[in-house]
Short mmCIF file of C-alpha atoms in Angstrom, two decimals:
data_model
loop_
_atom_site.label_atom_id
_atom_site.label_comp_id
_atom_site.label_asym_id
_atom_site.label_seq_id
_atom_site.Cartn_x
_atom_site.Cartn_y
_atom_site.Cartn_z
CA UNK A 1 80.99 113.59 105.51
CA UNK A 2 80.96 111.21 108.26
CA UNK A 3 80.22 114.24 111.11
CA UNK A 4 76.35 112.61 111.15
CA UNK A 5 77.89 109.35 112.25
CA UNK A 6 77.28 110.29 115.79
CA UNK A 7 78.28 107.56 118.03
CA UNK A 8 75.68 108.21 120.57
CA UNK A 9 73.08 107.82 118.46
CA UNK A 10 71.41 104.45 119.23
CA UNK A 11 69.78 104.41 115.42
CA UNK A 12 72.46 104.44 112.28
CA UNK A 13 69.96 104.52 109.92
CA UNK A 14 69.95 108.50 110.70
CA UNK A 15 73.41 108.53 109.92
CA UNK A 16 74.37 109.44 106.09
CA UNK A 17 75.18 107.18 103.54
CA UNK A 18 74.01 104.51 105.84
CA UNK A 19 70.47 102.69 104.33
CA UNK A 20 68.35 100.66 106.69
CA UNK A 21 65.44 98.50 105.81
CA UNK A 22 61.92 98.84 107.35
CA UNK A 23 63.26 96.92 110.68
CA UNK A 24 66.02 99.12 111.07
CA UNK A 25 68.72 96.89 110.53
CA UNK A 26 71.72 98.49 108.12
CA UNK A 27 71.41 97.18 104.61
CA UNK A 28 73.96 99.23 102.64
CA UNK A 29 77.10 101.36 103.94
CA UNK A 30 77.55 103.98 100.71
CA UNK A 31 81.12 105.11 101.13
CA UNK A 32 82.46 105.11 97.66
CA UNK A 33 84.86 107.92 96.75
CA UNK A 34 84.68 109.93 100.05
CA UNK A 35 87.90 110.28 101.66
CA UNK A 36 87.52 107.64 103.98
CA UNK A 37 91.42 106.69 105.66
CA UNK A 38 91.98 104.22 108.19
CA UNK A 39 91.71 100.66 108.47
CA UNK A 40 88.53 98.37 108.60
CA UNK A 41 87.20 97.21 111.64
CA UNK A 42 86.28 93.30 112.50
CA UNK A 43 82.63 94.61 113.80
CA UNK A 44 81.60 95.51 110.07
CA UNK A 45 80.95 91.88 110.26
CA UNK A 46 78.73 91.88 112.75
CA UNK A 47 75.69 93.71 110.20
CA UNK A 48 74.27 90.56 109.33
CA UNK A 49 71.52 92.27 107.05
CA UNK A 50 74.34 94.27 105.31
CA UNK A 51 74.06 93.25 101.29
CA UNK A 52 76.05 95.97 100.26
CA UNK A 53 79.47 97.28 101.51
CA UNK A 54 80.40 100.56 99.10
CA UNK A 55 84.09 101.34 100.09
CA UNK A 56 85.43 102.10 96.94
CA UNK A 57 88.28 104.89 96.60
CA UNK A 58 89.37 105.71 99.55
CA UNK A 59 92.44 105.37 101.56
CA UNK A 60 91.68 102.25 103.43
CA UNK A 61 94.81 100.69 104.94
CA UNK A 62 95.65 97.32 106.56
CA UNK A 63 94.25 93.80 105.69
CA UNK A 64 90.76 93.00 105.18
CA UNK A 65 89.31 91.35 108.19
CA UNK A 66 88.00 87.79 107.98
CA UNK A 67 85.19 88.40 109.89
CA UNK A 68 83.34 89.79 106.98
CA UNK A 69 82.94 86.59 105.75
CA UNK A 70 79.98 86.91 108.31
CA UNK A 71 77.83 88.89 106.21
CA UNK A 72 75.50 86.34 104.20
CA UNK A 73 73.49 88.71 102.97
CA UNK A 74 76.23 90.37 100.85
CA UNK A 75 75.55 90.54 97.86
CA UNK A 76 78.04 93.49 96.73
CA UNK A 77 81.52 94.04 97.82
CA UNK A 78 83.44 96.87 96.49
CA UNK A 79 87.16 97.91 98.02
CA UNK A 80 88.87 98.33 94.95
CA UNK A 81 90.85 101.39 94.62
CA UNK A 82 92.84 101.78 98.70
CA UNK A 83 95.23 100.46 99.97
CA UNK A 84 94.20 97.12 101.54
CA UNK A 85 97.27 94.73 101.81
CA UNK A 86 97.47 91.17 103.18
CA UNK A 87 95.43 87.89 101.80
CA UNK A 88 92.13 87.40 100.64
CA UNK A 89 90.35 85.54 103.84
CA UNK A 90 89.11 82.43 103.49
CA UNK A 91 85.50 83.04 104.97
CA UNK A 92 84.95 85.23 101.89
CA UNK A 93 83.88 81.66 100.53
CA UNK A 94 80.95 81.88 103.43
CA UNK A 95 79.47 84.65 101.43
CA UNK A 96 76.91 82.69 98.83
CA UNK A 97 74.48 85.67 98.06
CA UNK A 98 77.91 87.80 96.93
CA UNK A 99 76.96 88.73 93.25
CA UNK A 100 79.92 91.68 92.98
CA UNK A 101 83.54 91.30 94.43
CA UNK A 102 85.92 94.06 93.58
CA UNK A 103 89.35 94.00 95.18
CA UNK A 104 91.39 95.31 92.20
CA UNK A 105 93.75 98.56 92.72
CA UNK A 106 95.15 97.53 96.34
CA UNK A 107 98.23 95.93 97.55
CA UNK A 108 96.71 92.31 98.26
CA UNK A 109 98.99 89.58 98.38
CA UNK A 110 98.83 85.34 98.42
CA UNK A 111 96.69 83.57 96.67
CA UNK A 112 92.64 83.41 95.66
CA UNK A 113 91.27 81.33 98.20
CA UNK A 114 89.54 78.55 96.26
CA UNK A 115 86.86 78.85 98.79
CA UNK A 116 85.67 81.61 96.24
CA UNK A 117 85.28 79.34 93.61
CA UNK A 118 82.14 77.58 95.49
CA UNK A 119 79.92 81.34 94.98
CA UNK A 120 77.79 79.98 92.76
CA UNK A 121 76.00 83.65 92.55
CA UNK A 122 79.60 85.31 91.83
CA UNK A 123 78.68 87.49 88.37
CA UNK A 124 81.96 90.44 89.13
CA UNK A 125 85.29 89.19 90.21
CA UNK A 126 88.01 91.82 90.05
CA UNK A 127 91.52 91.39 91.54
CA UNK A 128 93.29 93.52 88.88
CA UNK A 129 96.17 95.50 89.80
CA UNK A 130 97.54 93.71 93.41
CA UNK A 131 100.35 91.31 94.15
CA UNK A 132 98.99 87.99 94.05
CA UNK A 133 100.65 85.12 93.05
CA UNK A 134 99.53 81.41 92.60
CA UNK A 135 97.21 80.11 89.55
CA UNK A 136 93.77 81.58 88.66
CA UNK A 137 90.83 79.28 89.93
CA UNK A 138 88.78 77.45 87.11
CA UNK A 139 86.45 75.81 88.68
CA UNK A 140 82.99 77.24 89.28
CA UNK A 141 82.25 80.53 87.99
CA UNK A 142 85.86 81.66 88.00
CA UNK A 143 85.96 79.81 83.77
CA UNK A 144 83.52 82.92 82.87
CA UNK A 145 85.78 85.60 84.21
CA UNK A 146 87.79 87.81 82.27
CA UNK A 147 91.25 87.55 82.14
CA UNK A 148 92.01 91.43 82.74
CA UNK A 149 89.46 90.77 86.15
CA UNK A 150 93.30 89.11 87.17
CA UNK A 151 95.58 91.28 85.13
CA UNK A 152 98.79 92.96 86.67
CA UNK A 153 99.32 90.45 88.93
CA UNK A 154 102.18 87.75 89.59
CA UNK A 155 100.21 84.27 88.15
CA UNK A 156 101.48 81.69 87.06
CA UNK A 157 98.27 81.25 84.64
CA UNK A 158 95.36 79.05 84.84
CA UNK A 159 95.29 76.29 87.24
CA UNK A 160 96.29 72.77 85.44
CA UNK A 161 93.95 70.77 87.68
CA UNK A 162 96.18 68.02 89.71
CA UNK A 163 99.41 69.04 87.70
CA UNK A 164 100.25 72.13 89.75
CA UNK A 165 99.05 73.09 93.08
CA UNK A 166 97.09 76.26 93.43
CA UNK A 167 99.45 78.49 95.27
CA UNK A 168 102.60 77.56 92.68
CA UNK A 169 104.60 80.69 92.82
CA UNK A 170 103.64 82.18 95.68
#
């Protein structure tokens, strides 16, 4: 799959299931369901034109690194389904064109950064099936979500604004 992904190559936009837009900067990294192991690296968020980042799947290991908060033109995120442990980062609340986040089937831990709750473009929020503790945001966007997009989880329910702080149980 990934023997195209010749690091000599200047251009990645030969590479496969890598899409580039007419200036040749990497737009979309297609990587869904393709066997991909290994952990992710803190230079995915150097592709500032990236607006979708497919890694759905696979057996991705280790935390998520912050520095993908970097990518403002995201405007899909999908990891569910590895093995990605470790917190939620904080600069995820950087990302305002993110549309689709979907962290669910990993081994995440802590609690939703209420960063997140200030996408105003958020549609998809998944954290189904991890370890995260705390209350569920209900501020912004995060009132519209279904409750099985937090299911299988260790809440402590909805956050009772001012009664209980947001990382209760955790």
């Amino acid at each position: 799959m990934l023997q195209s992904w010749d690091p000599t190559l200047v251009n990645p936009c030969t590479w496969f299931h890598v899409t580039c837009d007419s200036n040749n900067h990497v737009i979309r990294l297609d990587l869904g369901n393709s066997n991909v192991s290994g952990t992710l690296g803190p230079e995915l968020g150097q592709l500032q034109h990236l607006q979708y980042l497919e890694l759905y799947r696979n057996e991705i290991t280790g935390k998520i690194p912050k520095e993908l908060g970097n990518l403002k033109s995201l405007i899909s995120m999908d990891l569910y389904d590895n093995k990605l442990e470790g917190k939620i980062p904080k600069s995820f609340g950087k990302l305002k064109s993110l549309k689709f986040l979907r962290l669910n089937n990993n081994k995440l831990t802590g609690s939703i950064p209420r960063e997140l709750t200030r996408l105003t473009d958020l549609k998809i929020f998944d954290v189904s099936n991890n370890d995260l503790c705390g209350t569920i945001p209900v501020e912004g966007n995060f009132e519209s979500f279904p409750m099985e997009s937090f299911k299988n989880n260790r809440f402590s329910g909805p956050e009772l604004k001012g009664l209980v702080p947001y990382d209760f149980g955790c």
